[in-house]
Amino acid sequence: MTDRFEAHDYYLMDELLTEEQKLFRDSLRAWLKKDVSPIIEDYYERAAFPSQIIPGLGEYGCFGPYIPTEYGGAGLDQITYGLLMQELERVDSGVRSTSSVQSSLVMYPIWKYGSEEQKQKFLPKLATGEFIGCFGLTEPDHGSDPGSMVTNFKDMGDHYLLNGAKMWISNSPIADVAVVWAKNEAGRIHGILVEKGMEGFTAPEMHGKHSLRASITGELIFDNVKVPKENLLPGRSGLGAPLSCLDSARYGIAWGAIGSAMDCYDSALKYAKERIQFGKPIASFQLIQKKLAEMVTEITKAQLLTFRLGQLREEGRATTAQISMAKRNNVDMALKIAREARQIHGAMGITSEYSIMRHMANLESVITYEGTHDIHLLITGMDVTGIQAFS
Amino acid sequence: MKILVAISKAPDTTSKISFTDGDTKFNEAGVQFIVNPYDEWYALVRALELKEANGGSVTTITVGGADADPIIRKALAIGADNAVRVDATPSDAYFVASQISEYAKDKEYDLVMTGKETIDYNGSQVGGLVAGMLDLPYLPNISKLDVAGTTATAEREIQGGEEVLETQLPLVLSASKGMAEQRIPNMRGIMAARAKKLEVIPAASGEALTEIIDYSLPPAKSAVKLIDPENAADLIELLHSEAKVI
């Protein structure tokens, strides 16, 4: 599949970007078109993770680009991080997920809450992709309500003893390090770094996904795992610690979803202009134009929302609720655009000749993970009313 | 090896071309500009490979305004050591070649490289003019280049085959497809480019010898007329009266 993608910059958003931001974005786009777009459909169909792209993801800045250079990152701003996530998800949500997890859910907590030794040991290798990380918060019986988790650790004097299980963990079967959230004996949530090979620690792959098939997902099972005490993240405890990581990841998802939507729109626009029915391109028909016009309108609105969120995040002012709004709006927007784009492509839209159906299936995960569509609405509801309606 | 690579700004190949000011100016609105592919993919990358193998330095030179800086930064991110921009409008090939040769004449470059053409005007003149002005050998349209000591061996496609050329450095050449593989700037390259020097110098004296009077687009392709096989007489009539081929 030749990647013919062209970005339709309807509101001249590029004029808001620096030359360097555009260079990072365009370079990643060029690499993805060359090395990832041609193979992604095949890996998706086979439900296989294209692990050969990991060094490239590191090389083009997709692993913790905002981490300071002293720890192997690039010290980049939040808009650049967002643009990179947009480009990745433009190709595949699963590829973006791999990068989001590594960046926001593994490198971010180690950078923010880790000891100097932990930072030195893990961050440079995570930045290049030599190490892959995963993040264990969700449990089989605790998804939207992570505070009720049962995974726990006991202080055994010279080490901690970790027990429990995590589920729906992106990257887990191939991870060298897992950032695991577990309760201590007092019921307080802490982050613990569990390393591959620790006795009693397994990460079986989960199969049968109809979505994010080019990303690897698994469980984390802890059966009396002895974890050295220096593997506890010392900087922060409580549910706020993992939730702050989710803020970073959801911010990336808000950008990523725009990428999926841009790809579906671009493909639909091209198809509509090329596909002839009743003697003329289907783009001539009002109902097709309605779909395309609404798509570009929604994408443009999401771009403006997300760019402003990026400015706020760069200034350290973006709230969790603001991030929720962007994640929820943009993923929903992208999913609706994928469905409309599928219709414009007619029967071709269900085939692997086009990326549409893959984006649509992927987005069904994205609308659920990192806070479901409904939970994010309740976060906005709580923010504007001051009343919590979760429970 | 000391190498100078001429880099120019060109519209992206997918750009929609239109003109303004009574068809006397190219309309740049909405056009994405890129490094001219022959300059970037082939000349610059081969220059970097030669530097990596033999040591030395790669400098890029561009004749243009500050609007060319993004493409120069990209060349630096790909790996050029430093860049020079002659602050002037690149009005024609003779003017551009004058500026490049004026800059290069006392700096003892082993190689001066250009793309075989820039994809906007497709003039293919700058390399040859620079060679003439510097009184150096010129190897045009080169698809393969090796350097051993001071001897350069180059290949280029000719009608029905390939030609192998050998000459001594210093020389000027223009690069065509095949000389190197594209390099995409990576994170480290983009970060390193921040600290690299982009020197802006005033134009040396020199004049354009040509002037663009106006532009026009190629005629649109006309629609195909389908003639029923049973109406051969209509076909003959159209070939005679419209196509005027019989």
XYZ file of C-alpha atoms in Angstrom:
637
model
C 0.000 0.000 0.000
C 1.578 3.283 -1.120
C 1.054 5.996 1.439
C -0.365 8.957 -0.479
C -1.293 10.963 2.601
C -1.341 14.745 2.346
C -2.289 16.864 5.349
C -5.114 19.286 4.651
C -4.173 22.288 6.791
C -7.500 24.081 6.472
C -6.924 26.816 9.055
C -3.210 27.245 8.288
C -2.285 25.733 11.634
C 1.257 25.240 10.388
C 1.766 28.979 10.746
C 1.429 28.495 14.508
C 4.306 26.018 14.565
C 8.025 26.689 14.708
C 10.253 25.543 11.865
C 11.770 22.962 14.186
C 8.382 21.583 15.216
C 7.502 21.170 11.555
C 10.858 19.518 10.845
C 10.314 16.956 13.617
C 6.814 16.231 12.338
C 7.743 16.081 8.668
C 10.778 13.896 9.326
C 8.718 11.401 11.298
C 6.051 11.475 8.584
C 8.679 10.760 5.920
C 10.112 7.852 7.889
C 6.678 6.395 8.606
C 5.727 6.595 4.933
C 8.946 4.843 3.973
C 9.236 2.153 6.644
C 5.946 1.716 8.481
C 2.969 2.451 6.188
C 4.046 -0.241 3.684
C 4.042 -2.992 6.335
C 1.421 -1.961 8.870
C -1.597 -3.526 7.192
C 0.106 -6.912 7.007
C 1.114 -6.828 10.679
C -2.371 -5.708 11.637
C -3.966 -8.568 9.731
C -1.606 -11.074 11.314
C -2.066 -9.495 14.765
C 1.703 -9.157 15.026
C 3.748 -6.345 16.518
C 6.356 -4.960 14.076
C 9.198 -4.946 16.592
C 11.719 -4.005 13.906
C 10.359 -0.430 13.978
C 11.327 0.105 17.638
C 14.808 1.551 16.936
C 13.280 3.894 14.357
C 10.684 5.104 16.842
C 13.567 5.961 19.166
C 15.575 7.597 16.415
C 12.722 9.864 15.340
C 11.943 11.028 18.875
C 8.856 8.972 19.674
C 10.066 7.727 23.042
C 9.898 10.465 25.663
C 10.796 13.432 23.468
C 10.120 15.848 26.341
C 12.473 14.004 28.708
C 15.606 16.116 29.306
C 18.664 15.383 27.177
C 20.681 14.320 30.244
C 18.432 11.239 30.418
C 18.535 10.504 26.696
C 15.451 12.491 25.674
C 15.335 15.535 23.462
C 13.938 18.056 25.923
C 11.247 18.980 23.425
C 8.108 20.973 24.034
C 4.609 19.535 24.424
C 3.393 20.678 20.997
C 6.180 18.696 19.339
C 5.253 15.659 21.441
C 1.673 16.066 20.289
C 2.655 16.390 16.648
C 4.695 13.191 16.854
C 1.745 11.335 18.365
C -0.474 12.718 15.592
C 1.872 11.384 12.920
C 2.130 7.963 14.546
C -1.610 7.540 14.882
C -2.099 8.837 11.355
C -0.447 5.542 10.408
C -1.825 3.303 13.178
C -3.234 3.759 16.674
C -1.346 0.677 17.809
C 2.006 2.176 16.857
C 1.026 5.364 18.658
C -0.036 3.316 21.672
C 3.386 1.681 21.888
C 4.978 5.095 21.855
C 2.450 6.676 24.257
C 2.946 3.956 26.822
C 6.723 4.150 26.622
C 6.726 7.954 26.791
C 3.910 8.959 29.101
C 3.318 5.908 31.235
C 6.842 4.592 31.712
C 9.403 7.322 31.086
C 7.223 10.091 32.525
C 6.725 8.508 36.011
C 10.380 7.433 36.197
C 11.430 10.967 35.249
C 8.948 12.683 37.566
C 8.887 10.305 40.544
C 11.971 8.110 40.171
C 15.260 8.281 42.040
C 18.348 9.555 40.245
C 19.617 5.964 40.012
C 16.339 4.802 38.473
C 16.444 7.625 35.944
C 20.018 6.834 34.940
C 19.360 3.133 34.745
C 16.168 3.165 32.687
C 15.538 6.434 30.834
C 18.405 6.427 28.300
C 17.647 2.854 27.244
C 13.907 3.554 27.063
C 14.602 6.623 24.896
C 16.400 4.584 22.233
C 14.028 1.629 22.430
C 16.743 -0.687 23.746
C 14.333 -1.156 26.661
C 10.579 -1.397 26.242
C 8.354 -0.501 29.158
C 4.753 -1.031 30.182
C 2.374 0.412 32.763
C 0.266 -1.687 35.092
C -2.742 0.073 36.590
C -5.899 -1.618 35.224
C -6.888 -4.928 36.830
C -9.377 -7.559 35.658
C -11.984 -6.259 38.129
C -10.864 -2.624 38.391
C -10.881 -0.504 35.223
C -12.601 2.858 35.594
C -12.191 2.492 39.366
C -8.438 1.942 39.781
C -8.478 3.100 43.397
C -10.085 -0.240 44.319
C -7.119 -2.215 42.995
C -6.081 -5.342 44.876
C -2.485 -5.741 43.671
C -0.378 -5.223 46.769
C 3.104 -5.417 48.245
C 4.410 -6.215 51.714
C 7.562 -4.890 53.294
C 9.724 -7.942 54.009
C 12.592 -5.936 55.501
C 15.194 -6.164 52.719
C 12.697 -6.377 49.831
C 9.030 -6.037 48.902
C 6.805 -9.001 48.122
C 4.423 -8.196 45.250
C 1.192 -10.087 44.507
C -1.711 -9.496 42.146
C -2.529 -9.201 38.453
C -2.930 -6.466 35.865
C -4.824 -6.718 32.586
C -5.028 -4.924 29.207
C -1.388 -3.878 29.415
C 0.063 -2.535 26.148
C 3.625 -3.758 25.464
C 3.630 -6.091 28.481
C 4.790 -9.327 26.801
C 7.887 -7.607 25.379
C 8.565 -5.212 28.251
C 11.909 -5.060 30.024
C 10.418 -2.991 32.820
C 6.882 -2.559 34.129
C 5.749 0.466 36.128
C 3.300 -1.288 38.427
C 0.864 0.484 40.727
C 0.131 -1.476 43.902
C -1.029 -0.866 47.440
C 1.192 -1.146 50.472
C -0.003 -2.664 53.734
C -1.611 0.649 54.689
C -3.586 0.675 51.426
C -1.545 3.516 49.894
C -0.836 3.273 46.128
C 2.841 3.310 45.093
C 4.690 2.797 41.833
C 7.122 -0.125 41.680
C 9.522 -0.986 38.851
C 9.230 -4.679 38.090
C 11.913 -5.994 35.782
C 11.743 -8.809 33.273
C 13.078 -12.037 34.701
C 12.145 -11.394 38.311
C 11.017 -14.661 39.850
C 7.246 -15.053 39.958
C 6.662 -12.357 37.341
C 5.038 -13.331 34.035
C 3.433 -11.317 31.240
C 1.319 -13.559 29.009
C 0.043 -12.115 25.742
C -3.685 -11.555 25.296
C -5.163 -12.754 22.002
C -8.377 -12.285 20.072
C -8.376 -8.491 19.789
C -10.336 -7.060 16.863
C -8.628 -3.723 17.480
C -5.042 -2.476 17.925
C -3.914 -5.684 16.273
C -0.479 -4.275 15.400
C 0.163 -3.537 19.071
C 0.978 -6.184 21.631
C -1.202 -6.446 24.726
C -0.921 -8.724 27.716
C -1.335 -9.321 31.398
C 1.056 -8.825 34.284
C 0.943 -11.588 36.886
C 2.807 -11.252 40.187
C 3.092 -14.391 42.253
C 5.193 -13.572 45.316
C 7.604 -11.445 43.282
C 10.574 -10.252 45.341
C 11.206 -6.649 44.285
C 14.320 -4.828 45.555
C 13.466 -1.846 47.705
C 15.356 0.513 45.405
C 12.729 -0.239 42.711
C 10.007 1.726 44.524
C 9.341 5.126 42.924
C 10.148 7.442 45.826
C 8.797 10.732 44.493
C 5.044 10.375 44.847
C 2.357 8.022 46.148
C -1.435 7.901 46.042
C -3.799 7.541 43.085
C -2.743 10.994 41.856
C 0.619 9.583 40.794
C -0.683 7.179 38.121
C -3.410 9.663 37.166
C -0.773 12.302 36.396
C 0.818 9.833 33.952
C -2.579 9.347 32.352
C -2.855 13.103 31.892
C 0.303 12.983 29.804
C -0.851 9.938 27.835
C -4.342 11.301 27.227
C -2.843 14.532 25.985
C -0.918 12.473 23.421
C -4.071 10.554 22.504
C -5.915 13.820 21.864
C -3.302 14.627 19.221
C -3.129 11.060 17.972
C -6.848 10.860 17.281
C -6.535 13.899 15.012
C -3.985 11.902 13.034
C -6.425 9.028 12.476
C -9.124 11.472 11.468
C -6.796 13.281 9.052
C -5.878 10.003 7.397
C -9.522 8.923 7.002
C -10.519 12.333 5.661
C -7.611 12.515 3.210
C -8.366 9.050 1.907
C -12.100 9.811 1.615
C -11.471 13.097 -0.193
C -9.170 11.445 -2.726
C -11.525 8.519 -3.217
C -14.540 10.787 -3.659
C -12.791 12.753 -6.384
C -11.615 9.634 -8.217
C -14.626 7.333 -7.910
C -17.039 7.801 -10.799
C -20.729 6.940 -10.470
C -23.596 8.182 -12.642
C -20.943 9.599 -14.955
C -19.243 11.912 -12.494
C -17.039 11.818 -9.402
C -19.029 10.970 -6.280
C -17.522 14.157 -4.768
C -20.045 15.980 -7.001
C -22.951 14.746 -4.904
C -24.290 16.834 -2.063
C -24.441 14.016 0.470
C -20.774 13.177 -0.108
C -19.831 16.854 0.142
C -21.762 17.105 3.399
C -19.707 14.289 4.856
C -16.386 15.758 3.660
C -17.260 19.294 4.763
C -18.292 18.103 8.207
C -15.127 16.033 8.507
C -12.766 18.893 7.751
C -14.778 21.171 10.050
C -14.525 18.729 12.958
C -10.828 18.093 12.349
C -10.127 21.819 12.272
C -12.038 22.381 15.520
C -10.105 19.558 17.173
C -6.812 20.980 15.922
C -7.567 24.358 17.471
C -8.722 22.806 20.762
C -5.655 20.627 20.966
C -3.141 23.266 19.972
C -4.422 25.505 22.762
C -4.287 22.577 25.174
C -0.668 22.089 24.103
C 0.134 25.698 24.946
C -1.475 25.295 28.371
C 0.336 22.044 28.984
C 3.648 23.590 27.968
C 2.999 26.334 30.522
C 2.079 23.713 33.137
C -1.480 25.036 33.330
C -3.533 22.323 31.579
C -5.938 20.704 34.020
C -6.923 17.046 34.082
C -10.444 18.086 33.119
C -9.209 20.082 30.124
C -7.216 17.072 28.956
C -10.282 14.844 29.440
C -12.328 17.143 27.241
C -9.790 16.987 24.409
C -9.277 13.219 24.655
C -13.000 12.561 24.668
C -13.879 15.022 21.936
C -11.086 14.068 19.577
C -11.433 10.288 19.802
C -15.184 10.534 19.303
C -14.614 12.912 16.395
C -12.095 10.530 14.816
C -14.339 7.505 15.227
C -17.282 9.295 13.609
C -15.048 10.440 10.748
C -13.741 6.898 10.279
C -17.315 5.636 9.965
C -18.308 8.371 7.499
C -15.093 7.860 5.520
C -15.871 4.143 5.379
C -19.193 4.944 3.780
C -17.595 7.211 1.193
C -15.228 4.387 0.247
C -18.204 2.092 -0.283
C -17.306 -1.577 -0.269
C -13.624 -0.725 -0.758
C -13.722 0.857 2.683
C -13.945 -2.496 4.387
C -10.846 -3.876 2.688
C -7.208 -3.680 3.675
C -6.587 -1.672 0.483
C -7.475 1.345 2.599
C -6.619 2.248 6.183
C -10.175 3.247 7.126
C -11.511 0.066 8.683
C -8.263 -0.437 10.601
C -8.480 3.092 12.017
C -12.130 2.540 12.910
C -11.447 -0.723 14.729
C -8.421 0.792 16.486
C -10.406 3.790 17.668
C -12.900 1.494 19.379
C -10.065 0.714 21.800
C -8.870 4.279 22.001
C -12.341 5.495 22.964
C -12.296 3.042 25.875
C -8.733 2.991 27.154
C -7.136 5.736 29.226
C -10.513 6.711 30.604
C -13.669 5.696 28.801
C -15.748 8.092 26.748
C -18.371 8.196 29.507
C -15.949 8.644 32.388
C -14.348 11.632 30.637
C -17.780 13.192 30.280
C -18.276 12.779 34.025
C -14.903 14.409 34.650
C -16.113 17.445 32.691
C -19.436 17.247 34.543
C -17.661 17.177 37.878
C -15.421 20.047 36.824
C -18.298 22.342 35.877
C -20.749 21.400 38.649
C -18.344 20.619 41.456
C -20.288 17.384 42.068
C -18.730 13.942 41.549
C -21.097 11.547 39.784
C -18.920 8.421 39.444
C -20.293 6.486 42.345
C 37.726 16.443 1.953
C 36.272 19.884 1.824
C 32.932 19.855 0.067
C 30.512 22.622 -0.892
C 26.954 21.605 -1.772
C 24.569 24.054 -3.405
C 21.089 23.663 -1.910
C 18.030 25.345 -3.296
C 14.428 25.734 -2.266
C 11.800 24.197 -4.550
C 8.027 23.749 -4.396
C 6.887 20.351 -3.182
C 6.101 18.075 -6.083
C 2.425 17.921 -5.122
C 2.024 21.723 -5.200
C -0.715 23.255 -7.290
C 0.978 25.702 -9.644
C -0.575 29.102 -10.348
C 0.618 32.623 -11.115
C -0.121 36.145 -9.935
C 0.516 39.723 -11.057
C -0.665 39.145 -14.598
C 1.150 35.818 -14.891
C 4.512 37.373 -14.094
C 5.010 35.800 -10.651
C 4.738 32.301 -9.259
C 1.994 32.220 -6.638
C 3.613 30.928 -3.454
C 0.393 31.012 -1.388
C -0.311 27.602 0.081
C 2.803 26.081 -1.501
C 5.022 23.868 0.645
C 8.703 24.297 -0.051
C 11.250 21.518 0.194
C 14.957 21.090 -0.367
C 15.355 20.476 -4.075
C 15.434 16.646 -4.149
C 18.467 16.378 -6.446
C 20.410 18.662 -4.089
C 19.262 16.853 -0.957
C 18.838 13.168 -1.683
C 21.822 12.797 -3.965
C 24.363 15.640 -3.743
C 24.185 16.343 -0.015
C 23.910 12.746 1.104
C 26.808 11.592 -1.104
C 28.854 14.519 0.202
C 28.139 13.373 3.761
C 29.088 9.795 2.908
C 32.403 10.974 1.444
C 33.055 13.064 4.533
C 32.235 10.150 6.808
C 34.665 7.925 4.868
C 37.479 10.421 4.377
C 37.033 13.113 7.019
C 36.643 16.768 6.173
C 33.634 19.033 6.109
C 30.413 19.664 4.216
C 29.161 23.221 3.805
C 25.918 24.091 2.043
C 25.395 27.276 0.098
C 22.053 28.769 -0.879
C 21.222 31.946 -2.743
C 17.946 33.235 -1.333
C 16.108 35.231 1.272
C 15.331 34.285 4.875
C 12.428 32.238 3.521
C 15.047 29.653 2.532
C 16.236 29.163 6.121
C 13.880 26.234 6.901
C 15.282 24.153 4.053
C 18.825 25.088 5.080
C 18.074 23.949 8.656
C 16.862 20.679 7.236
C 20.153 20.232 5.359
C 22.002 20.900 8.614
C 19.740 18.383 10.400
C 20.578 15.798 7.749
C 24.231 16.323 8.609
C 25.898 19.282 6.870
C 28.433 20.951 9.178
C 27.555 24.523 8.438
C 25.670 26.631 5.932
C 26.008 29.868 4.026
C 23.129 31.872 2.631
C 23.813 34.598 0.108
C 21.103 37.083 0.953
C 19.698 37.805 -2.504
C 16.848 36.787 -4.770
C 18.015 33.924 -6.996
C 16.974 35.735 -10.153
C 18.608 33.512 -12.762
C 21.167 30.743 -13.143
C 23.992 33.100 -14.089
C 23.444 35.263 -11.025
C 23.236 32.223 -8.707
C 26.361 30.673 -10.241
C 28.211 34.004 -9.871
C 27.392 34.093 -6.162
C 28.424 30.483 -5.563
C 31.681 30.805 -7.477
C 32.487 34.121 -5.825
C 32.076 32.492 -2.414
C 33.978 29.317 -3.346
C 36.860 30.778 -5.344
C 39.394 31.239 -2.515
C 38.253 28.441 -0.181
C 39.906 25.460 -1.864
C 36.973 23.073 -1.991
C 37.810 19.607 -3.270
C 34.291 19.164 -4.552
C 31.478 21.545 -5.405
C 28.222 19.644 -5.853
C 24.785 20.602 -7.113
C 21.688 18.667 -8.065
C 21.406 18.011 -11.801
C 18.524 20.479 -11.860
C 16.095 22.259 -9.556
C 12.605 20.855 -9.970
C 10.933 24.230 -10.443
C 12.758 25.776 -13.430
C 14.707 22.669 -14.495
C 17.509 24.810 -15.910
C 20.475 22.485 -15.242
C 22.800 25.433 -15.689
C 24.221 26.370 -12.303
C 26.740 23.511 -12.000
C 28.224 24.097 -15.436
C 28.392 27.846 -14.956
C 30.103 27.477 -11.569
C 32.671 25.108 -13.102
C 33.320 27.592 -15.890
C 33.658 30.521 -13.513
C 36.012 28.571 -11.233
C 37.857 27.037 -14.199
C 37.352 23.512 -12.851
C 36.341 20.259 -14.540
C 32.587 19.678 -14.664
C 30.914 16.296 -14.443
C 27.171 16.629 -15.129
C 24.324 14.211 -14.307
C 26.446 11.890 -12.193
C 24.733 8.830 -10.731
C 27.746 7.320 -8.946
C 30.806 8.970 -7.480
C 33.870 7.486 -5.810
C 36.954 9.324 -4.685
C 40.365 7.698 -4.064
C 43.035 10.153 -3.037
C 42.641 13.010 -5.488
C 41.126 10.909 -8.249
C 37.384 10.977 -8.757
C 35.602 8.225 -10.677
C 32.083 9.021 -11.747
C 29.355 7.291 -13.717
C 26.485 8.721 -15.634
C 23.794 7.373 -17.856
C 24.100 8.105 -21.528
C 21.975 7.051 -24.471
C 21.956 3.278 -24.424
C 24.426 2.758 -21.597
C 26.670 4.237 -18.980
C 29.772 6.343 -19.197
C 32.592 6.167 -16.662
C 34.589 9.327 -16.186
C 37.774 9.870 -14.252
C 39.336 13.166 -13.314
C 41.312 14.879 -10.595
C 39.973 16.931 -7.732
C 39.021 19.707 -7.383
C 35.951 19.542 -9.559
C 32.309 20.534 -9.872
C 29.592 17.960 -10.472
C 25.839 17.731 -10.667
C 24.109 14.769 -9.056
C 21.331 12.668 -10.524
C 19.234 9.829 -9.153
C 21.142 6.879 -7.782
C 24.129 8.661 -6.279
C 22.887 8.094 -2.712
C 19.866 7.081 -0.696
C 17.626 9.612 1.018
C 18.451 10.410 4.638
C 15.610 11.614 6.842
C 16.681 13.971 9.640
C 16.389 12.179 12.958
C 15.926 13.591 16.449
C 19.654 13.904 17.161
C 20.268 15.550 13.795
C 17.526 18.120 14.286
C 18.813 18.928 17.766
C 22.419 19.176 16.536
C 21.328 21.567 13.779
C 20.379 24.132 16.408
C 24.029 24.763 17.216
C 25.322 24.750 13.639
C 26.279 27.996 12.000
C 24.112 29.486 9.263
C 26.123 32.407 7.966
C 24.257 35.066 6.008
C 26.427 37.052 3.651
C 25.576 39.901 1.285
C 25.500 39.217 -2.426
C 28.675 39.824 -4.368
C 28.344 41.966 -7.452
C 26.765 40.110 -10.296
C 23.839 40.447 -12.574
C 21.097 38.339 -14.008
C 21.377 37.840 -17.730
C 17.805 36.748 -18.237
C 14.433 38.023 -17.151
C 11.135 36.204 -16.863
C 8.491 37.955 -18.946
C 5.546 35.760 -18.112
C 4.429 32.275 -17.125
C 1.761 30.020 -18.513
C 0.512 26.569 -17.643
C 0.745 23.760 -20.177
C -2.493 23.317 -22.145
C -4.998 21.102 -20.385
C -5.319 17.608 -21.771
C -8.376 17.467 -23.986
C -10.998 14.826 -23.462
C -10.878 11.599 -25.422
C -13.538 11.226 -28.112
C -14.901 7.742 -28.504
C -16.112 6.788 -31.975
C -18.344 3.806 -32.528
C -16.468 1.192 -34.628
C -19.291 1.246 -37.133
C -18.779 4.948 -37.812
C -15.282 4.820 -39.285
C -16.148 7.711 -41.566
C -16.564 9.975 -38.519
C -13.128 8.959 -37.299
C -11.541 9.773 -40.640
C -13.318 13.121 -40.723
C -12.076 14.010 -37.184
C -8.528 12.921 -37.963
C -8.666 15.178 -40.984
C -10.496 18.243 -39.672
C -9.580 18.326 -35.934
C -6.369 16.360 -35.427
C -5.166 17.387 -38.896
C -3.016 14.290 -39.198
C -4.426 13.027 -42.472
